[in-house]
């Protein structure tokens, strides 16, 4: 089975989707000729032509707005926002139009668009290239929100997103593009070529939206994570010596609540970790759901580990980043609680 980086897997997902369906179009800033700032769309314009893969102006509201119109006329746009930090000018189009059109039209129209955007930090991008805005989208009814953690899932989830008749926000942790990252920034990077999840099947396959997966089985505490934090959670479990069960959510909305509840009822404890700021982060929703559905099984309060409530700092990147040491300390505290 071929091994790919996440960049290559995302590119391959585009190829598969565009070959299977002539209505799939791909565009965004520098997406066509240049192949995207991270090269996720490299070669698509040459292969499929300028009518199906092209560059847009630097206008995020225009990118999403035109995608909504294309979708209403029967196309399946997959557009790229160059960094998740740049999505805010398009937020009104996403919330007020894309997420609402099915309901406003009583089902006469759907909005099968996929909005890809690199998310998260760990690359010294500072406050304008490191944000994790997933909670802004999970709060909006009508959107699906996906965060892959590896090349295998990235390809399958992206194909599933493109084929879905609903608008999907597809957040790509940029720190994982070339290899898994467990938060130990001072250690050599492990390439995806040496990781089992770097194996990506050829051709068409999908990873169903709304289905989580247990990455590490355990009996002492459940760790809910997604994106880069999956590997941080695995590293923290190993460092602490605690038999933690690590769940990779993969899709934040719809959420696989059944997998979460089954795990927490087994372990009796839960820690939630995400890179986004703590206050009103998606971890708060997860903690509330665990408390609501697992209250009589909990042996300790649900604990959240997240980025601090500040803009993402450039000079203090690793103080902000929720690394394995901070998470391991939380695991110990929860076990003692």
Coordinates of C-alpha atoms in Angstrom, one line a residue, residues 23-27 66-71 74-79 112-115 162:
X23 CA -19.1 18.7 -11.3
X24 CA -16.3 19.0 -8.7
X25 CA -14.4 22.2 -9.1
X26 CA -11.4 23.4 -7.0
X27 CA -10.3 27.0 -6.4
X66 CA -19.3 32.1 -5.4
X67 CA -19.0 28.5 -4.2
X68 CA -22.5 28.8 -2.7
X69 CA -23.9 30.0 -6.0
X70 CA -22.1 27.2 -7.9
X71 CA -23.5 24.6 -5.5
X74 CA -25.5 21.8 -9.3
X75 CA -21.7 22.0 -9.0
X76 CA -19.6 20.6 -6.1
X77 CA -17.0 23.3 -5.2
X78 CA -14.1 22.4 -3.0
X79 CA -12.5 25.7 -2.1
X112 CA -22.6 20.7 -1.3
X113 CA -19.5 22.7 -0.8
X114 CA -16.3 21.8 1.1
X115 CA -14.3 24.6 2.6
X162 CA -16.9 16.5 -1.2

